[in-house]
Coordinates of C-alpha atoms in Angstrom, one line a residue:
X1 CA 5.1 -28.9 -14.1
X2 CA 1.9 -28.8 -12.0
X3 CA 1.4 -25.4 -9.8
X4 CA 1.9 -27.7 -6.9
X5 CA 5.2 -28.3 -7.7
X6 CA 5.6 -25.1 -8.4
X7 CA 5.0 -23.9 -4.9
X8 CA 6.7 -26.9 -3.2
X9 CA 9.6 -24.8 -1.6
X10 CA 7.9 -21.4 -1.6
X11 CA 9.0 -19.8 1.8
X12 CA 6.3 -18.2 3.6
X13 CA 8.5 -15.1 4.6
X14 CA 7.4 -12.3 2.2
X15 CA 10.4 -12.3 -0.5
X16 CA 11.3 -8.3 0.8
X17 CA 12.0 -9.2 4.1
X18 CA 13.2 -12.5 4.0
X19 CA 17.0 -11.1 3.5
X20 CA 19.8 -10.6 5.7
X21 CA 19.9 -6.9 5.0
X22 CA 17.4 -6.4 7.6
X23 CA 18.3 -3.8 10.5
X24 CA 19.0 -5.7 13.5
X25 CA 15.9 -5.1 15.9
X26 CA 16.2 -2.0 18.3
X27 CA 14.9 -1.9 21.5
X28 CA 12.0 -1.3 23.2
X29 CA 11.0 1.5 25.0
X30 CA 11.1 0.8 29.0
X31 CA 11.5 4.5 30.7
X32 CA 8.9 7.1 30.6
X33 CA 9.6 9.6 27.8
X34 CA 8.8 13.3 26.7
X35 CA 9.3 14.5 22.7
X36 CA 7.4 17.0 21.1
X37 CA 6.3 15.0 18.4
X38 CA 5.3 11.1 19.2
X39 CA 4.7 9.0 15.8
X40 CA 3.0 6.0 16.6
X41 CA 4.1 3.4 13.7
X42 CA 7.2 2.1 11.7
X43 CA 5.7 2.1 8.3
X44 CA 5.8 4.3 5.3
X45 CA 3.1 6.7 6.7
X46 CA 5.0 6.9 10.2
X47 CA 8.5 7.5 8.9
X48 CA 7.6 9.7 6.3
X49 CA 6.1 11.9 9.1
X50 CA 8.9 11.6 11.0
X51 CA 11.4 12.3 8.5
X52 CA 9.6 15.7 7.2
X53 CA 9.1 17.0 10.8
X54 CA 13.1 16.7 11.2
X55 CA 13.4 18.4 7.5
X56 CA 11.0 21.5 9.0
X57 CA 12.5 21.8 12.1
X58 CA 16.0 19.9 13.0
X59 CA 15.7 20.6 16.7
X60 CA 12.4 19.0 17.4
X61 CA 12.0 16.0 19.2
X62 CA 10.6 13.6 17.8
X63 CA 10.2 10.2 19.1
X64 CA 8.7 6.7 16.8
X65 CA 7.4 4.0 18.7
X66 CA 6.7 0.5 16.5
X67 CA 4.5 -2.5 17.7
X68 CA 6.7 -4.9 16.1
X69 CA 9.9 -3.9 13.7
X70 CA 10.1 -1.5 11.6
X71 CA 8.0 -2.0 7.9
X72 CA 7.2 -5.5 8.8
X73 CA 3.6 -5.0 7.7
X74 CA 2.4 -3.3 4.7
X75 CA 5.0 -1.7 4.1
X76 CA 7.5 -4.3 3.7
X77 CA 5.3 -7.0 2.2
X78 CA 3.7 -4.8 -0.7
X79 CA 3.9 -5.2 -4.7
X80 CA 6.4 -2.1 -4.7
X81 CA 4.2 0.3 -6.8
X82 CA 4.8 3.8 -5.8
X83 CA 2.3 5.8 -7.6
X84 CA 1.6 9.2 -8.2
X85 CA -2.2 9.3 -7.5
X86 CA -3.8 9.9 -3.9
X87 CA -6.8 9.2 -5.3
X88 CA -6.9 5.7 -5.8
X89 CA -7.0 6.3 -9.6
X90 CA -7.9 9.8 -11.3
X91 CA -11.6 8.5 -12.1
X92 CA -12.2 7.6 -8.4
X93 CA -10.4 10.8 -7.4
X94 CA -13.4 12.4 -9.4
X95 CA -16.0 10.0 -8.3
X96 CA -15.5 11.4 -5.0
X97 CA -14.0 14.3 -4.8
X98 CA -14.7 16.6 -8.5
X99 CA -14.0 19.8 -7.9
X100 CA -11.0 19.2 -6.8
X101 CA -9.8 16.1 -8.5
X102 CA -7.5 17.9 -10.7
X103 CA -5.4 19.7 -7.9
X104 CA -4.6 16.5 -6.4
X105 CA -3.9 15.1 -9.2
X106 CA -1.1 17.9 -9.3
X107 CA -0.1 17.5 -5.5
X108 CA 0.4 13.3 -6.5
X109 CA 2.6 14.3 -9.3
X110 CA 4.4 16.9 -7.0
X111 CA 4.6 14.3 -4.1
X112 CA 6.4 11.5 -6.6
X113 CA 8.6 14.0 -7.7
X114 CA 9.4 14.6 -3.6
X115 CA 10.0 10.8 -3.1
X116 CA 12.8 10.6 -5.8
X117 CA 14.4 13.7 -5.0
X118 CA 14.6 12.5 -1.1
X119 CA 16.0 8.9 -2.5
X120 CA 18.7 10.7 -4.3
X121 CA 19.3 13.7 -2.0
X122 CA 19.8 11.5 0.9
X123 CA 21.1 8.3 -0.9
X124 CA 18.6 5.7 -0.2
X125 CA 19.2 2.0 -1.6
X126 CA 16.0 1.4 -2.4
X127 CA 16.2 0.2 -6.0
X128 CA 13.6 3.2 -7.2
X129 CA 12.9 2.9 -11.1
X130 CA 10.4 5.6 -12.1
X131 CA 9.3 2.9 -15.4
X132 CA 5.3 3.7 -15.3
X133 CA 2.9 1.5 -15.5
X134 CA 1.5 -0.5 -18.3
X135 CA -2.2 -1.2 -17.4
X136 CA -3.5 -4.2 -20.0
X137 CA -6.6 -5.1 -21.3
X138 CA -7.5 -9.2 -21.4
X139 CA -10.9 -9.2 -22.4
X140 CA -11.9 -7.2 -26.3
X141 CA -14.3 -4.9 -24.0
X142 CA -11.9 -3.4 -22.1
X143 CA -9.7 -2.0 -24.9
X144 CA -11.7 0.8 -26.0
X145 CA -11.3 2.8 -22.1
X146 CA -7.8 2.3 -23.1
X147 CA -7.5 3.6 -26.3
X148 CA -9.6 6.5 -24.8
X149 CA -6.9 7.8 -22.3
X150 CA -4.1 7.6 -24.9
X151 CA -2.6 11.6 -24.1
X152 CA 1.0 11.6 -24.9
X153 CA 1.6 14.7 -23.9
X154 CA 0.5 13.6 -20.4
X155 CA 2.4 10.3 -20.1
X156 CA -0.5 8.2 -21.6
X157 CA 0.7 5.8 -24.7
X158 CA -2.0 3.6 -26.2
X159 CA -0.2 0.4 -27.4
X160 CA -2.8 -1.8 -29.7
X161 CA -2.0 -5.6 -29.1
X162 CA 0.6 -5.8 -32.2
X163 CA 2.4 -3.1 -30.9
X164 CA 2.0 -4.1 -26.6
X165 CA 3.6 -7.4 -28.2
X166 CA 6.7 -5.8 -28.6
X167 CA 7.3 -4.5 -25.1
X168 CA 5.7 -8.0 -23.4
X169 CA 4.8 -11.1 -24.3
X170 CA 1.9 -12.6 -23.4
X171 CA -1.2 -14.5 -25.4
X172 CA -3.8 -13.0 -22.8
X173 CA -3.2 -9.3 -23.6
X174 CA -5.3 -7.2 -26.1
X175 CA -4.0 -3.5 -25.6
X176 CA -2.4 -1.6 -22.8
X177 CA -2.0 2.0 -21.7
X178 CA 1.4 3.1 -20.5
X179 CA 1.5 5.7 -17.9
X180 CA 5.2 6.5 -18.2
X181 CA 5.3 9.5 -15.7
X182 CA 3.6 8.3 -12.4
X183 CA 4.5 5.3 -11.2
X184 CA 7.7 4.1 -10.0
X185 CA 8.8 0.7 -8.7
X186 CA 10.6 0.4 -5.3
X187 CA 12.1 -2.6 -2.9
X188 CA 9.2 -2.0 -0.3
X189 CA 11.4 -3.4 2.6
X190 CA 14.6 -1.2 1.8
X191 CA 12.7 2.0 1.4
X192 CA 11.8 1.1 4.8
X193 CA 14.7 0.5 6.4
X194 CA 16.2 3.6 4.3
X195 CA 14.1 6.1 5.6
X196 CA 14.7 4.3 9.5
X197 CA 18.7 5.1 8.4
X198 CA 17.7 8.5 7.6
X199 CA 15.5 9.6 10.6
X200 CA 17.7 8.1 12.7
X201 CA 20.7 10.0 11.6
X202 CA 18.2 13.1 12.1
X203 CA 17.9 12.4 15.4
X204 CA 14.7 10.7 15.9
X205 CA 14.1 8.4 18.4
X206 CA 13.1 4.8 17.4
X207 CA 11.8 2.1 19.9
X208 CA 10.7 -0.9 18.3
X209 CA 8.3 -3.7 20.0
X210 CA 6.3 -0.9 21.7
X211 CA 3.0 -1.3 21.2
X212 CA 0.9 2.2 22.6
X213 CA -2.1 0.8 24.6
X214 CA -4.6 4.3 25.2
X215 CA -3.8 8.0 23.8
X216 CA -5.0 10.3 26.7
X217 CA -5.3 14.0 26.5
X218 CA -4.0 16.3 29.1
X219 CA -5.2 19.9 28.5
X220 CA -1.2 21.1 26.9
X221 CA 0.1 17.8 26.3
X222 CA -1.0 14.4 25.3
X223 CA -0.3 11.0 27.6
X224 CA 0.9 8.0 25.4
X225 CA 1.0 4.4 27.2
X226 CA 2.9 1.7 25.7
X227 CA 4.1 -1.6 26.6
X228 CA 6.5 -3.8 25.3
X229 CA 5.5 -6.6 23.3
X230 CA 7.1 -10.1 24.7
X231 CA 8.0 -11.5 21.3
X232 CA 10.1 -8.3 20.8
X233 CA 11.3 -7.5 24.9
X234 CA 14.4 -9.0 26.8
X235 CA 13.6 -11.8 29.3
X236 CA 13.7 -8.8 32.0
X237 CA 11.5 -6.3 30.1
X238 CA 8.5 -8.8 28.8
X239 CA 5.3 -6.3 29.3
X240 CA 7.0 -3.3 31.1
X241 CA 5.6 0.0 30.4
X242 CA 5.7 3.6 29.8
X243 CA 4.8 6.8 29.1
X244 CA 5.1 9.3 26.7
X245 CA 4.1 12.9 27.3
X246 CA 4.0 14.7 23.7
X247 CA 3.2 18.4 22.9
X248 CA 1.9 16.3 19.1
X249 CA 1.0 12.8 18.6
X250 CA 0.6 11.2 14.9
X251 CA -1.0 8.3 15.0
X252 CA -0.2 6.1 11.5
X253 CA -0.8 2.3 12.7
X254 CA -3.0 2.3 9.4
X255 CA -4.7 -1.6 8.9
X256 CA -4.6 -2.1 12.8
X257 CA -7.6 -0.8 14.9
X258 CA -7.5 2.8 15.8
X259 CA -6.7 4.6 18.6
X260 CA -9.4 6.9 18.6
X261 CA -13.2 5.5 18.4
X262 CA -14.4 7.9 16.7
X263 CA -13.3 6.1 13.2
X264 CA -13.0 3.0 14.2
X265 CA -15.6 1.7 11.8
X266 CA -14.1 3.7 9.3
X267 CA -11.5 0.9 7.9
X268 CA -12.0 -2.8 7.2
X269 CA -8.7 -5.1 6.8
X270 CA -8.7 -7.0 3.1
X271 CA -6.0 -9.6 2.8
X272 CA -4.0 -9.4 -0.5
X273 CA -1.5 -12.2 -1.7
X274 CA 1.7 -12.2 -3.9
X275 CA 4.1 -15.2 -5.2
X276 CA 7.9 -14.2 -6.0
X277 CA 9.3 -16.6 -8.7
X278 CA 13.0 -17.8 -8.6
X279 CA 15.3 -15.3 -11.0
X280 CA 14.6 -15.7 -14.7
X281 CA 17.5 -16.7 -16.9
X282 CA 18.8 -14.8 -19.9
X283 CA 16.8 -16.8 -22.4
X284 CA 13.1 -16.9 -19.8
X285 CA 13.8 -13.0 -20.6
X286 CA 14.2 -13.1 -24.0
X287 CA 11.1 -14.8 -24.0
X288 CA 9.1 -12.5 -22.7
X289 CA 10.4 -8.9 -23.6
X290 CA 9.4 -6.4 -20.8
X291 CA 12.8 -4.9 -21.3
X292 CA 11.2 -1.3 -20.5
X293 CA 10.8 -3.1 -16.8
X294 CA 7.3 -1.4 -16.3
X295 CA 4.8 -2.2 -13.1
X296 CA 1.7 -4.0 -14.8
X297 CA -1.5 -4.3 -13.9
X298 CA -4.7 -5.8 -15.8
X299 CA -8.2 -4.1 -15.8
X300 CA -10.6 -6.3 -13.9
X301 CA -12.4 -6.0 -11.0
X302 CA -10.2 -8.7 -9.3
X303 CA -7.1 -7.6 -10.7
X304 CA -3.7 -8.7 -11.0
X305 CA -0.4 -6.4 -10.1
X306 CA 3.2 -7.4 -11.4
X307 CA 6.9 -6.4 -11.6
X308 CA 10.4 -7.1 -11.9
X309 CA 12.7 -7.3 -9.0
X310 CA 16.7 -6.3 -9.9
X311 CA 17.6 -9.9 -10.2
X312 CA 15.0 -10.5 -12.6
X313 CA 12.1 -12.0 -10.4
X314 CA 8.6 -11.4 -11.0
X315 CA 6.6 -10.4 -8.2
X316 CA 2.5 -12.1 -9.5
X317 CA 0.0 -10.8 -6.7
X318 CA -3.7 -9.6 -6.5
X319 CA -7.0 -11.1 -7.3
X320 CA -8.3 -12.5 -4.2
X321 CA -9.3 -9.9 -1.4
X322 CA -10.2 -11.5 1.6
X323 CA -11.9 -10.3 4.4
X324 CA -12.7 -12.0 7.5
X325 CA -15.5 -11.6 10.1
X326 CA -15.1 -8.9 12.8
X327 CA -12.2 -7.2 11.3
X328 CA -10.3 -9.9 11.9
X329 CA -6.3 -9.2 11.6
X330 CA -4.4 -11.9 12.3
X331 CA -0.9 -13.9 11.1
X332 CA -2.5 -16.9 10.3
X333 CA -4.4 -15.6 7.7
X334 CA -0.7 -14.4 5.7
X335 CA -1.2 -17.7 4.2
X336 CA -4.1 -18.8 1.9
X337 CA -3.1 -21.9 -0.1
X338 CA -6.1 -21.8 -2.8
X339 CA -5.2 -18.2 -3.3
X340 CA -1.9 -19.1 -4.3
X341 CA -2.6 -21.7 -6.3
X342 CA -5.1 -20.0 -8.2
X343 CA -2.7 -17.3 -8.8
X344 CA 0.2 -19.5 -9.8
X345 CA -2.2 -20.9 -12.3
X346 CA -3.0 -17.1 -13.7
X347 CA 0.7 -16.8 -13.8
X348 CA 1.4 -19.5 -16.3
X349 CA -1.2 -18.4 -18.2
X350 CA -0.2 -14.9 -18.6
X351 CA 3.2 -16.4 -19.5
X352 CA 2.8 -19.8 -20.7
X353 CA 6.8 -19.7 -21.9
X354 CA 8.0 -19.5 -18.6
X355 CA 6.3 -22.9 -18.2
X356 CA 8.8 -24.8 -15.2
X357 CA 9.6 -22.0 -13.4
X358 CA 9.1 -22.2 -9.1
X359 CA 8.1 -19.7 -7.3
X360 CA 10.5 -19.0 -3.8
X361 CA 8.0 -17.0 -1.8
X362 CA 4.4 -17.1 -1.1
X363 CA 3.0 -14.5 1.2
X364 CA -0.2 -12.6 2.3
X365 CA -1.1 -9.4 4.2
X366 CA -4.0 -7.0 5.1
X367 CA -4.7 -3.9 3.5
X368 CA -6.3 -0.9 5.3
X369 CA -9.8 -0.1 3.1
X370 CA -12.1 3.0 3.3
X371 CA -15.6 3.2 1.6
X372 CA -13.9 5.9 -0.6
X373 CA -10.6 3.9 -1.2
X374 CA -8.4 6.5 -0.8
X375 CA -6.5 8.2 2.8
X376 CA -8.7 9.9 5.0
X377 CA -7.9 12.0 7.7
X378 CA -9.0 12.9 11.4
X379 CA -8.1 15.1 14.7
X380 CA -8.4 15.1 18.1
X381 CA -7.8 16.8 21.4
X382 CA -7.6 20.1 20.3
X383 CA -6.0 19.5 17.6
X384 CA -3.0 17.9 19.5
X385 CA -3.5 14.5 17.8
X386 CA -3.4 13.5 14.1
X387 CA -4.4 10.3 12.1
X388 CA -3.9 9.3 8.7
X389 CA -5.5 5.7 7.6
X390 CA -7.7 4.3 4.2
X391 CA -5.3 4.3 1.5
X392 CA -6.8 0.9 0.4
X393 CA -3.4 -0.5 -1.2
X394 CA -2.0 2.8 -2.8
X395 CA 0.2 3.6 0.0
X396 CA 3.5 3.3 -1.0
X397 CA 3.5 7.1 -2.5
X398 CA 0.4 8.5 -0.6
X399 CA 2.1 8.0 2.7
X400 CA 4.6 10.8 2.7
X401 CA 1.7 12.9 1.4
X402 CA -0.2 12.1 4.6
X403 CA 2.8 12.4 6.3
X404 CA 2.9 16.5 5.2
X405 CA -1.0 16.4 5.9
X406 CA -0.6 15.6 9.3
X407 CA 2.0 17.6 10.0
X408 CA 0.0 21.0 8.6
X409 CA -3.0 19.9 10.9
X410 CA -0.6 19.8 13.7
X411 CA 0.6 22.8 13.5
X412 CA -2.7 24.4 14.1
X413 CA -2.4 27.0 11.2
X414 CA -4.7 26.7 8.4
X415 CA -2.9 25.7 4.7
X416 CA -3.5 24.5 1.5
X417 CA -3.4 21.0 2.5
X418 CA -5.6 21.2 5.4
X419 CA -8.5 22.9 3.9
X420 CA -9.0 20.4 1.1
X421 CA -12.2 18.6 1.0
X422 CA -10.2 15.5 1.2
X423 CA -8.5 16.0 4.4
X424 CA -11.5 17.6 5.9
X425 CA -14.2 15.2 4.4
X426 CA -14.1 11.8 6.0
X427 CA -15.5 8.7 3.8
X428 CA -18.8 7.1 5.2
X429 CA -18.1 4.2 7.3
X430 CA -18.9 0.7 7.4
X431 CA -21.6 -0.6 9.3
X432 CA -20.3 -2.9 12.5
X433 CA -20.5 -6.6 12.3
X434 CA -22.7 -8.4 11.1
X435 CA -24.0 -6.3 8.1
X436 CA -19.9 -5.4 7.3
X437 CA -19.3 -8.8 6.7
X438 CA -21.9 -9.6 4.7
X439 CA -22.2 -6.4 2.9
X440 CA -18.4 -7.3 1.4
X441 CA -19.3 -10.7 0.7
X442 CA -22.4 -9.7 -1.1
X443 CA -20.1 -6.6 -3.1
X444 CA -17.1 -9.3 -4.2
X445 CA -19.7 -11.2 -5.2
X446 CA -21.1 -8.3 -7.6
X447 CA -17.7 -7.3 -8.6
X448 CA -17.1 -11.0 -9.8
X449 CA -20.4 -10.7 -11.9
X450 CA -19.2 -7.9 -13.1
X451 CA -16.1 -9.1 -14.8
X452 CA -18.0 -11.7 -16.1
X453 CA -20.3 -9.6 -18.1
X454 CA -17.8 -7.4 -20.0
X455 CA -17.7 -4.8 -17.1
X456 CA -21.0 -4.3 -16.4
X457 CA -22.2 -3.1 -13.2
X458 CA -25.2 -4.8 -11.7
X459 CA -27.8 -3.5 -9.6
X460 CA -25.7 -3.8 -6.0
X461 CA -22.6 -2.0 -7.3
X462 CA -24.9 0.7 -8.8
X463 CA -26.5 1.5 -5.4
X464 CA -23.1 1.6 -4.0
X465 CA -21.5 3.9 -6.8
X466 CA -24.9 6.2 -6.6
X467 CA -24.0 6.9 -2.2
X468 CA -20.3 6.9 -2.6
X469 CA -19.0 3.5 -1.6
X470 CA -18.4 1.9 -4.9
X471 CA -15.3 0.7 -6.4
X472 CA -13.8 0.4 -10.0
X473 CA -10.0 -0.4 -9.8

């Protein structure tokens, strides 16, 4: 079977959503409101906030507004990983950020550990498995980093390519490292809609199709405009609007263009892509192993991320990151048929057994980048207003942390959290258009000639490493 027929019948609905388990939509918001706390955004980063400002103080008001329904982006189209790290990676973590690399190191591990505990204490179906994460080498060069970081007391198993053989199958792999503490897989969609259950039930106000249209400040409060967003409005309420006066604003609309100007450059949108494959049968299983039902992910510059679903799917995304002129973020870019191919063809080679399989969904998204690859945080009017954006496709567990971050900066009290360099330090920015859009084009070209010469690092990415805006995934 040719990767064309493969894809024939793909959907183009990301596999996560396309289920009838999603919430039916809620409306939007067409009467001027008040809360004390507004969270602009239905994703992981706005419901986490929400969630932990009910947890801190039950009786506050706390109103979520969505552009468009609840974890339709992101976070209900991602690969599922929920890691530990906030870092992007503990190497990148001490790229950036060394004398402190270590404690938030600890504050990821702690943060994890938070996730799970709020998935059992408040009964989320979610289909959490905290399995780790086997990251593989497929070229000779890149075994030795591997072997290097073999710590079992930490989590860190070295498996040599005899012994990786027994856990997964596959003629491309050389050696892996298992980290078997600090990453978990998740159903991005129903952790979603989970935590929508639970904030709800708290008493938070959700609108969906509300899309906030200028943040003004007024002196003790802050003025919120929205409208309604037709696709999402009854026939009578297509483009009414509103307004929100909040005491605290948290503003977590992530890949979309911010709110406030003043890091507006500080983000670029990449598109990633994923295929689902139709459930594997008994004996495709058998054939490959992966019984321990880790996350994997390969070593290369253009990497590839992968994972079981509970019915025994595998979810095959990464390599291509795409961006497109002038910050471009736009639906018709969710599809990119040479993308998938390309990875359908990567698929079969990693498992050549499974040879005949289809794949059921094909599906593409953008992912909110920083120079430094990691969340960043910003605030403004008097502290009144709090943004969390960057996390550069490690968001699913770095979310809630920005969640508490913002919440600490809103309070107007100094903590632990808010006098770390990472929350106070913002990454550089990327220039504006046209040097952005050449400047990636130029650095994905570098990174390809990278992986092409066992890992080394030309002249471009060492200029970038050397001011702070390189990247080694």
């Amino acid at each position: 079977m040719d990767v064309h027929t493969a894809l024939a019948d793909a959907s183009t609905v990301p596999y996560w959503l396309d289920t009838e388990l999603r919430p039916t939509p809620l409306p939007p918001l067409t009467e001027d409101r008040s809360a004390d706390l507004l969270v602009v955004g239905g994703g992981y980063t706005g419901l986490w906030t929400a969630l932990q400002a009910k947890e801190r103080d039950p009786e506050r008001h706390v109103v979520l507004v969505e552009a468009n329904s609840i974890g339709w982006a992101a976070s209900g189209r991602n690969g599922g990983f929920c890691a530990a790290s906030l870092t992007h990676g503990y190497d990148n973590g001490a790229t950036h950020l060394p004398e402190e690399n270590e404690r938030l190191a600890q504050l990821g591990r702690e943060n994890l550990d938070a996730i799970e505990a709020a998935v059992a204490r408040y009964g989320m179906d979610c289909e959490f498995e905290r399995t780790g994460e086997l990251d593989v080498a497929t070229e000779d060069y890149q075994v030795a980093d591997l072997r290097a970081g073999h710590d079992p007391e930490a989590g860190f198993i070295f498996y040599d390519q005899q012994q990786l053989a027994q856990l997964v199958k596959s003629p491309t792999y050389k050696a892996a490292l298992w980290d078997s503490r600090e990453v978990a897989m998740v159903h991005p969609a129903k952790l979603c809609w989970e935590l929508l259950r639970v904030v709800r039930e708290l008493g938070v106000e959700v609108y969906e199709s509300t899309k906030v249209t200028s943040v003004t400040d007024r002196k003790s409060t802050v003025e919120v405009t929205t409208e309604t967003n037709e696709a999402g409005a009854g026939a009578n309420e297509a483009g009414s609007r509103a307004t929100i006066t909040a005491n605290r604003v948290a503003l977590a609309t992530n890949v979309f263009p911010s709110l406030l100007k003043r890091v507006s450059l500080h983000t670029v949108p990449v598109y990633d892509y994923a295929l689902m494959t139709e459930p594997l049968t008994p004996e495709q299983m058998d054939s490959i192993g992966w019984e321990g039902r880790q996350g994997i992910g390969d070593c290369a510059n253009r990497f590839h991320y992968y994972r079981l679903t509970a019915d025994n799917r595998i979810l095959f995304g990464g390599w291509d990151a795409v961006y497109h002129y002038g910050r471009q973020v736009s639906w018709k870019y969710d599809q990119r048929p040479e993308t998938f191919e390309t990875l359908a063809e990567h698929f079969f080679a990693t498992f050549p057994q499974l040879e005949g399989l289809r794949f059921t969904h094909k599906w593409g998204g953008p992912i909110d980048t920083c120079s430094r690859f990691f969340s960043f945080f910003t605030t403004a009017y008097g502290k009144k207003v709090a943004m969390a954006a960057g996390f550069t496709g490690l968001g699913v567990g770095a979310s809630r942390f920005a969640g508490t971050v913002m919440l600490d900066l809103l309070s107007g009290e100094s903590t632990d959290l808010t006098e770390l360099e990472m929350v106070r330090k913002l990454p550089l920015p990327f220039p504006p258009e046209p040097a952005a859009w050449l400047g990636i084009k130029l650095t994905t070209q570098a990174l390809i000639r990278s992986d092409e010469n066992e890992g080394r690092r030309g002249p471009l990415l060492k200029v970038l490493d050397a001011v702070g805006m390189g990247f080694d995934s």
